[in-house]
Short mmCIF file of C-alpha atoms in Angstrom, two decimals:
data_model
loop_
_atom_site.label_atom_id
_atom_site.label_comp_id
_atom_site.label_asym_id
_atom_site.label_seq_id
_atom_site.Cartn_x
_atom_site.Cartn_y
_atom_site.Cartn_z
CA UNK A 1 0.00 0.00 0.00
CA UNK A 2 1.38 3.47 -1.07
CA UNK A 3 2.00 6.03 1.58
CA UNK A 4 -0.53 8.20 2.36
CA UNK A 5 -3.54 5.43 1.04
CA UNK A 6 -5.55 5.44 4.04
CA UNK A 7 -7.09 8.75 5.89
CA UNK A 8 -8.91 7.64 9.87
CA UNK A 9 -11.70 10.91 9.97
CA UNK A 10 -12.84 10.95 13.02
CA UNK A 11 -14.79 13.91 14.92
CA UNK A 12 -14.06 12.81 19.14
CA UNK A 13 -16.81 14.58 20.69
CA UNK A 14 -19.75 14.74 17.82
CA UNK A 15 -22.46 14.88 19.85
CA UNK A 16 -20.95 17.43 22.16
CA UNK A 17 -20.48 19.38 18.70
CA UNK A 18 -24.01 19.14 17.12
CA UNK A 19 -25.03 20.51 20.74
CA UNK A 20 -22.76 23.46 20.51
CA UNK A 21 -23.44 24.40 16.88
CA UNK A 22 -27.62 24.38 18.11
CA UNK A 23 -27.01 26.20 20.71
CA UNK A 24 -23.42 28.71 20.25
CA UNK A 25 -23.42 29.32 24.08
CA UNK A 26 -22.35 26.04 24.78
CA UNK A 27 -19.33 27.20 23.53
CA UNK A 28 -16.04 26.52 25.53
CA UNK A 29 -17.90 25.19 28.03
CA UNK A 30 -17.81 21.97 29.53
CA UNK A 31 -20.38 19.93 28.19
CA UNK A 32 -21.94 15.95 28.93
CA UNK A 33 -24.59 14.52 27.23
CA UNK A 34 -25.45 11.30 28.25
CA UNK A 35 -29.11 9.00 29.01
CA UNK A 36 -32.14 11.67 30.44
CA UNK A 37 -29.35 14.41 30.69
CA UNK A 38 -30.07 14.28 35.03
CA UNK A 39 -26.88 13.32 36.92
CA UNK A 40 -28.99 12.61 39.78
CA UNK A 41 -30.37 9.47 37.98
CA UNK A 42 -28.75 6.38 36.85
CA UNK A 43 -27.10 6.56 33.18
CA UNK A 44 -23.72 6.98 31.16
CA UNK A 45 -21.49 9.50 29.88
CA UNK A 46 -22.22 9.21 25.95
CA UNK A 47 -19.52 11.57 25.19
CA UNK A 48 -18.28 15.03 26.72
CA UNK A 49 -16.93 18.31 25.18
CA UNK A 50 -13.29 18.66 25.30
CA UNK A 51 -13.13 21.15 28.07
CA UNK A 52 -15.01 18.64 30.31
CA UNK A 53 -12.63 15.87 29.33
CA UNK A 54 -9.93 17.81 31.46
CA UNK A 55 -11.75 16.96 34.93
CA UNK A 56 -11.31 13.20 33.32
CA UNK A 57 -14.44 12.24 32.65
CA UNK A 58 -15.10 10.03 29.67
CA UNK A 59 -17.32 8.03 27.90
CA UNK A 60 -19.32 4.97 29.85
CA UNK A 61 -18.37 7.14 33.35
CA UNK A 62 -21.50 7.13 35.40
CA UNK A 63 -23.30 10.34 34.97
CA UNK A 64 -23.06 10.87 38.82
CA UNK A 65 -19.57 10.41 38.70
CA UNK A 66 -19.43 12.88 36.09
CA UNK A 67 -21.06 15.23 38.39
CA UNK A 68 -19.08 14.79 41.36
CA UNK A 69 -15.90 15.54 38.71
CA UNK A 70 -17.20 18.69 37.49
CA UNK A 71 -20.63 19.81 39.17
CA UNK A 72 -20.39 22.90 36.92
CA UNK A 73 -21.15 21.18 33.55
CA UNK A 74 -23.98 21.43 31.70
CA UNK A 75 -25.87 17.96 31.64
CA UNK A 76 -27.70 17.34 27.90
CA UNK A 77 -30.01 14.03 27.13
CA UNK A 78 -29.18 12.08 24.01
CA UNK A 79 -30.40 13.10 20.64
CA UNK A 80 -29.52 10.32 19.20
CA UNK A 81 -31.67 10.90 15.71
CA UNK A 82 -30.16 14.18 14.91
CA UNK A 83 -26.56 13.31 15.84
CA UNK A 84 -27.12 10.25 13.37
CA UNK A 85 -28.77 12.97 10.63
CA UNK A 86 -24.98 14.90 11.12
CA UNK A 87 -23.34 11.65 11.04
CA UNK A 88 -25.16 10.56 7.27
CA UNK A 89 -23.96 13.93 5.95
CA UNK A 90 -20.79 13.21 6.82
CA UNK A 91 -20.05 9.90 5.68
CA UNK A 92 -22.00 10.68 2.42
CA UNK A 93 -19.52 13.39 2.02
CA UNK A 94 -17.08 10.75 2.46
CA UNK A 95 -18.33 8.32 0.03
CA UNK A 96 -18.34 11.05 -2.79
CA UNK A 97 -14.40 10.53 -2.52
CA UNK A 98 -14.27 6.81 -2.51
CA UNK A 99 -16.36 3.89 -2.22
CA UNK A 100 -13.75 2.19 -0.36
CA UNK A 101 -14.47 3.62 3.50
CA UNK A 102 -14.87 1.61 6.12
CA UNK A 103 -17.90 2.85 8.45
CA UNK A 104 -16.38 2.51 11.89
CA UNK A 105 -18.91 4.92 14.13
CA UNK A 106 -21.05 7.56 14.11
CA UNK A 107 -18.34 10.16 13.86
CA UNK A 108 -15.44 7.62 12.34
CA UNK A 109 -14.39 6.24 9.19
CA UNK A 110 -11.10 4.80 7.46
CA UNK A 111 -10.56 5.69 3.75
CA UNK A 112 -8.29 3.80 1.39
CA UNK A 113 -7.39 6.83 -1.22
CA UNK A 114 -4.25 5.27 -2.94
CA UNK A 115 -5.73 5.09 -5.86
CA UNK A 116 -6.49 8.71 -6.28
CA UNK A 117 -5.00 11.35 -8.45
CA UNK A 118 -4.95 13.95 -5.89
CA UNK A 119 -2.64 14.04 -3.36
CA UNK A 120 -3.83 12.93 0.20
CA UNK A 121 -3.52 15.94 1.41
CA UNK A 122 -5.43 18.09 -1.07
CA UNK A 123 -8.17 15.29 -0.70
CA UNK A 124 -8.16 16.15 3.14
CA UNK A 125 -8.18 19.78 3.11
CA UNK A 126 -11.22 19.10 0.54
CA UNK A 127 -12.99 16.55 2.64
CA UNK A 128 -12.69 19.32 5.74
CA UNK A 129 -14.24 22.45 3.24
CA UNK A 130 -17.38 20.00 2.43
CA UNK A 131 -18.37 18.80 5.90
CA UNK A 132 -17.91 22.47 6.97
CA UNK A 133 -19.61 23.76 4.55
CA UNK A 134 -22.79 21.24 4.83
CA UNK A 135 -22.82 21.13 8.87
CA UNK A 136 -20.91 24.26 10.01
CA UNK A 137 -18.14 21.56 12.00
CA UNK A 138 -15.20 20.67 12.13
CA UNK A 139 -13.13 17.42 11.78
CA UNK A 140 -9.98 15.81 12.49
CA UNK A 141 -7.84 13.57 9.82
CA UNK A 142 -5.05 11.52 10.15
CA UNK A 143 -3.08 10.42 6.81
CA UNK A 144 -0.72 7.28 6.83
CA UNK A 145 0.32 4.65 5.05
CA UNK A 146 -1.95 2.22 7.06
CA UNK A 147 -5.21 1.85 9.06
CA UNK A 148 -3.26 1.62 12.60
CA UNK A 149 -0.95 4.97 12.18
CA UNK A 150 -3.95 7.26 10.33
CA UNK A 151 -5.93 6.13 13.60
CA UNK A 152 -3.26 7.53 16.22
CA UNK A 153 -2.53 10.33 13.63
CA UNK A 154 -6.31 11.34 13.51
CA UNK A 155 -6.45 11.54 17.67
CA UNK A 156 -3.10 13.28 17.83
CA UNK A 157 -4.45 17.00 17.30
CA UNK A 158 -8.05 17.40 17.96
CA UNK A 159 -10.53 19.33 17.08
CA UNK A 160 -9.64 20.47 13.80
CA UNK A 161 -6.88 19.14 12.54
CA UNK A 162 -5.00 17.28 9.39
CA UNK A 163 -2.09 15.42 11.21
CA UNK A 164 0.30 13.34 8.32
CA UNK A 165 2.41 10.58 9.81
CA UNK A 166 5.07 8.26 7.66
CA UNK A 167 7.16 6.00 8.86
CA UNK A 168 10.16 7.87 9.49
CA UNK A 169 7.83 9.23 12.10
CA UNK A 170 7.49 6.14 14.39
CA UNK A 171 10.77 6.82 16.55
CA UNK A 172 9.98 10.17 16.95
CA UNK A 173 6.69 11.08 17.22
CA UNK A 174 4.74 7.60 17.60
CA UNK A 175 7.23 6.06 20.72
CA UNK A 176 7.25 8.96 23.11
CA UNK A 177 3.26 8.25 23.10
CA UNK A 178 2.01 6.39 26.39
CA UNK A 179 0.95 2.69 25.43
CA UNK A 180 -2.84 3.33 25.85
CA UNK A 181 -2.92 5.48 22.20
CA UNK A 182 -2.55 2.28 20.52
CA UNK A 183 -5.60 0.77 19.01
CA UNK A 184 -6.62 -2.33 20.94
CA UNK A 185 -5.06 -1.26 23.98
CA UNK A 186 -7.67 -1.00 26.41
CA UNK A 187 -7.58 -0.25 30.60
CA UNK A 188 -7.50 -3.83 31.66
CA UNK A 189 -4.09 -4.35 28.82
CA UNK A 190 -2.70 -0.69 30.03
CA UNK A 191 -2.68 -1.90 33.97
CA UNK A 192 -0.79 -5.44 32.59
CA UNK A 193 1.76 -3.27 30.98
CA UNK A 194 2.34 -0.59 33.50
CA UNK A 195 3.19 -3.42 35.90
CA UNK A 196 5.99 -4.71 33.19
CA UNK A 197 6.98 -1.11 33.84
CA UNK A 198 5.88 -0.06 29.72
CA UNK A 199 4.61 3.17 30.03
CA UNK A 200 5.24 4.31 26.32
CA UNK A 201 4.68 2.82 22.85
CA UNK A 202 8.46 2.97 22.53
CA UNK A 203 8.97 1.18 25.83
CA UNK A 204 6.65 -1.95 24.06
CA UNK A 205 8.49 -1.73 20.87
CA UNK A 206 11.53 -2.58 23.02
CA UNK A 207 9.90 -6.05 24.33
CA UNK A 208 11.00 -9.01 22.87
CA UNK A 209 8.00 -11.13 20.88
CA UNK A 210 7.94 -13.89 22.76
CA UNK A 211 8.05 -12.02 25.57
CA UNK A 212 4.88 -10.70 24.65
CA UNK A 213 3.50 -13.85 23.61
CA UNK A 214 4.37 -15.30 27.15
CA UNK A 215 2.40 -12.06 28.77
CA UNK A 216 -0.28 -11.88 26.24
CA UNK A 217 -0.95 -15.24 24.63
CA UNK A 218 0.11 -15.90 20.73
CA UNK A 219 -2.39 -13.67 18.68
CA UNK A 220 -2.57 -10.61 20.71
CA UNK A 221 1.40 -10.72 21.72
CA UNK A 222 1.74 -10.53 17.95
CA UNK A 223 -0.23 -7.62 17.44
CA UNK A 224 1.47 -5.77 20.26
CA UNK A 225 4.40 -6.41 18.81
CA UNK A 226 3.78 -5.65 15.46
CA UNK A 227 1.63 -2.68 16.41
CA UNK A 228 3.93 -1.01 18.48
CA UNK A 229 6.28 -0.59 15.49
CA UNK A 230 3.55 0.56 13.07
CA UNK A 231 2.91 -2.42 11.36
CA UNK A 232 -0.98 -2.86 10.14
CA UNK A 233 -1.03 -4.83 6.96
CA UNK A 234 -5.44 -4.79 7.75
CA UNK A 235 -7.23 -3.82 4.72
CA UNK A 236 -10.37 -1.14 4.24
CA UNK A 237 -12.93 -3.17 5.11
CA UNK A 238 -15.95 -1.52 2.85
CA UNK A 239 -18.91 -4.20 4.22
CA UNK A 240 -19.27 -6.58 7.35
CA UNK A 241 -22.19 -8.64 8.89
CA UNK A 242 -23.11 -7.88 11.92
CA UNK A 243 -23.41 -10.96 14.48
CA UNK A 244 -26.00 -9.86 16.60
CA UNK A 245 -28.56 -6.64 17.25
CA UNK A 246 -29.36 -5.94 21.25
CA UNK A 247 -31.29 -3.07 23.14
CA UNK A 248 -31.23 -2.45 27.07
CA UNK A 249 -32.81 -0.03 29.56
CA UNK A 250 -31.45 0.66 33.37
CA UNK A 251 -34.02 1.50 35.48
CA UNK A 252 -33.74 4.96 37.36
CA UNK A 253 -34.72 2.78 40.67
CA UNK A 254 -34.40 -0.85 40.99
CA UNK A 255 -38.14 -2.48 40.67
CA UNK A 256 -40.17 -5.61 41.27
CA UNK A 257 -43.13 -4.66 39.74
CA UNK A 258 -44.02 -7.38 36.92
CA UNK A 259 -46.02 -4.88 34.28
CA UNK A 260 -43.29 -2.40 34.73
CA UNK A 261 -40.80 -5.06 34.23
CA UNK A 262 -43.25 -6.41 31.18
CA UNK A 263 -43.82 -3.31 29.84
CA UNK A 264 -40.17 -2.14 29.19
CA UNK A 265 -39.00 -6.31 28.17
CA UNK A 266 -41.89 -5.27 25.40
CA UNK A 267 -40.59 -1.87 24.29
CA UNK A 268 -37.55 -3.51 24.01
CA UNK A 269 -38.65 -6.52 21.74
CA UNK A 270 -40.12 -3.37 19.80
CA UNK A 271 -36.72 -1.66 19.31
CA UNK A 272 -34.69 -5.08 18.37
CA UNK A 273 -37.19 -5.50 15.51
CA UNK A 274 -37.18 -2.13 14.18
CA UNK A 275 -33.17 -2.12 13.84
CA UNK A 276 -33.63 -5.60 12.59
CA UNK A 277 -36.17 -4.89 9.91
CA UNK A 278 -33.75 -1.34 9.23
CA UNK A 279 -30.34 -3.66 8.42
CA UNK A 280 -32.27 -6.43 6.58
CA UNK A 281 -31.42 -8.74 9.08
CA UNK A 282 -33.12 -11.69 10.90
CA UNK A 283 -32.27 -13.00 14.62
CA UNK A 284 -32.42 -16.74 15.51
CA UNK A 285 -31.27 -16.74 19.03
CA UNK A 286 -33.36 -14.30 21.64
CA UNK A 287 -31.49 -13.57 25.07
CA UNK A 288 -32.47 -11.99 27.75
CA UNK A 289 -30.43 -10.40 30.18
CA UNK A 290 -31.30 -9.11 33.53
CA UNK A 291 -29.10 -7.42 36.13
CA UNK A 292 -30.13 -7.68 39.57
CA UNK A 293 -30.12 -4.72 42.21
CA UNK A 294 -27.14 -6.43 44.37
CA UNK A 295 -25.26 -6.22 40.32
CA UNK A 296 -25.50 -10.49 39.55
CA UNK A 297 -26.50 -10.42 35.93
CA UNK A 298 -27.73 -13.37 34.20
CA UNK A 299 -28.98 -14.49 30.90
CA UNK A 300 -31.92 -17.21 29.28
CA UNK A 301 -31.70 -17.58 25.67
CA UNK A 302 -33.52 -19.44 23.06
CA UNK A 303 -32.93 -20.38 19.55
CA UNK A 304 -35.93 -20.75 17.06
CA UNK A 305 -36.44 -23.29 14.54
CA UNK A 306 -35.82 -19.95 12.20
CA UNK A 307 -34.72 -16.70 12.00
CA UNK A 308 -37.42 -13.83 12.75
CA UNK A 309 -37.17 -10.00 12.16
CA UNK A 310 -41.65 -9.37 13.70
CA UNK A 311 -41.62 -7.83 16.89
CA UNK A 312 -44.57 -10.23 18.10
CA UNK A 313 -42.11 -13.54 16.94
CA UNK A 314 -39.39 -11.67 18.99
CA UNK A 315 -41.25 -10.48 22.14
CA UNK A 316 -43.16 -13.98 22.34
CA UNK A 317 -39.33 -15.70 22.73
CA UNK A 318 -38.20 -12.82 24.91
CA UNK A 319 -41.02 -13.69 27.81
CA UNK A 320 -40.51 -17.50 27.19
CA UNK A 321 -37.11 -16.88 28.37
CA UNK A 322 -38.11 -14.49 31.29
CA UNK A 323 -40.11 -17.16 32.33
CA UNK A 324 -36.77 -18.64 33.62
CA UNK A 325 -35.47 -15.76 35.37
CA UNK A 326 -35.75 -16.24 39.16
CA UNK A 327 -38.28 -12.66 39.34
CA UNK A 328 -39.72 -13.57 43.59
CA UNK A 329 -38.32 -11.46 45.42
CA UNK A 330 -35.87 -9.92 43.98
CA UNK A 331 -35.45 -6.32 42.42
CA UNK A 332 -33.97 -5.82 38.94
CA UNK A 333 -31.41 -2.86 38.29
CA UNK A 334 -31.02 -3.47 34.31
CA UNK A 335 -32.68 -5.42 31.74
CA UNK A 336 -31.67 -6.29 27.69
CA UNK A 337 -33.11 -8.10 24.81
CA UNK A 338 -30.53 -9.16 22.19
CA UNK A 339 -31.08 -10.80 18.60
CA UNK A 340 -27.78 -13.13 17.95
CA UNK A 341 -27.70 -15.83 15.19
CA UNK A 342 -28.05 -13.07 12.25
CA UNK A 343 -29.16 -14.02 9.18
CA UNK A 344 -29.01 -11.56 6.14
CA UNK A 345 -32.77 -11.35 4.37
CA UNK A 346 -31.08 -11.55 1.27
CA UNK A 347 -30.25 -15.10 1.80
CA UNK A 348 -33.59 -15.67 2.82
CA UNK A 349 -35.59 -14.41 0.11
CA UNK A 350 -38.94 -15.77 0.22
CA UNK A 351 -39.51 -16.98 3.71
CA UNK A 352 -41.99 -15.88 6.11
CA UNK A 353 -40.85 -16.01 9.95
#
């Protein structure tokens, strides 16, 4: 692959954005959005401006704990709809450059634009005029000559940025960056790696493979490996199946109330088939998944003799396998349909459910 064939565009903090553009003095300030938009009731951190990510909060923080870091922040609900309306704009904007983008988010995508006649960068600054132009925001773009570097380049400078990395850039500018900017390198593999004292991408690079593959196991020792000296030979991947389509609801207060707890299982089976129906997919295993008040969370499943997409087909499963959730006297915190087993319609053509 050439250098400079793939561009990461990424946005960080959409929602936080579309929020700000609606309503200008949001501006600098520190911003959450994330489930009713009350910190006083049980729900997530969607995403956050980047002036509140400075008290630390991030995405999947409990909003209370978001609170407690920066009680001075203004709370939003999620508009999930019209951040998804931005989001089409943008990755039609995309698509008018190349077919070859690989949908990674709402506010993400990997291009492959080797094949172009203009230079990456022109494409960039061109890519950045368009999605101003249509939405009035910004983004940020990494170029590199794979998927892994355009990714760090893309969160290196944020919010409005073109960052170009090659591979004479690794030692430099890729090694002095702490281990957790690699892609794949989540909390629980950043704590393993701070106590082997690596601290830095650079300090990884410096492990030995099998080392790695003693710490890590054979597959993801390799990747480490490889990744902390740039090496990505993954392609643009332009279409994938998804393997399963799930919806869940945490109750402000835990409950024992059996319509309540009906009611929402219900809405739930309602929601699964809509975004079923939407991809032109079909579920043959239904799961529930409950979470009690003391946290245990457990799960009943059951797999049809075919694969169903009508909310009635869906919900009907769904109760059968509440039936076996222990419900007497106990109170439940969370609960979660999801559709696994995915079939695509198009290989079904034909068949009723």
């Amino acid at each position: 692959m050439l250098y400079e064939a793939d561009i990461a565009y990424g946005h960080g903090c959409l929602f936080a954005a579309v929020e700000q553009k609606r309503n200008p003095g949001l501006m600098g300030k520190s911003v959450i959005i994330g489930g009713s938009g009350d910190p006083t009731k049980r729900g997530v951190v969607s995403t956050a401006s980047y002036e509140a990510r400075e008290y630390g909060i991030h995405s999947a923080m409990p909003l209370r704990t978001a609170y407690k870091l920066c009680p001075d922040a203004i709370f939003l609900p999620v508009d999930y709809e019209e951040y998804v309306r931005v989001s089409q704009i943008f990755k039609a904007i995309l698509r008018e450059f190349t077919q070859l983008l690989e949908d990674v988010g709402i506010d993400e995508a990997f291009l492959d634009i080797s094949e172009l006649p203009a230079s990456s960068e022109e494409i960039a600054h061109e890519i950045k005029r368009k999605i101003r132009e249509a939405t009035e925001l910004s983004c940020s773009i990494g170029i590199a000559p794979n998927k892994l570097l355009a990714k760090i380049a893309s969160e290196m400078h944020k919010p409005d940025w073109l960052t170009i990395l090659t591979p004479a850039d690794i030692e430099t500018r890729i090694w002095p960056l702490p281990v957790r900017k690699l892609w794949g390198v989540g909390l629980k593999t950043d704590a393993h790696l701070k106590e082997m004292n690596i601290n830095t991408i650079g300090e990884l690079a410096a492990f030995s493979l099998d080392r790695l593959i003693e710490e890590f196991g054979n597959s993801y020792g390799n990747y480490l490996y490889n990744a902390s000296r740039g090496i990505d030979e993954s392609s643009v991947i332009t279409h994938w199946e998804p393997k399963s389509s799930s919806r869940e609801t945490t109750f402000q207060a835990d409950i024992d109330n059996w319509q309540e707890i009906a009611k929402n299982l219900a809405e739930l089976c309602r929601e699964v088939s809509k975004d079923l129906i939407r991809s032109g997919h079909k579920g043959k295993t239904i799961t529930v998944k409950v979470r009690y008040s003391d946290f245990k969370t457990v799960t009943r499943a059951i797999t049809l003799d075919r694969a169903v997409d009508s909310v009635e087909k869906i919900r009907k499963a769904a109760f059968q396998c509440l039936g076996r959730v222990q419900l007497k006297n106990r109170k439940l915190r969370l609960i979660g349909v999801r559709a696994g087993n995915l079939e695509s319609k198009r290989l079904g053509e034909g068949r009723n459910d």
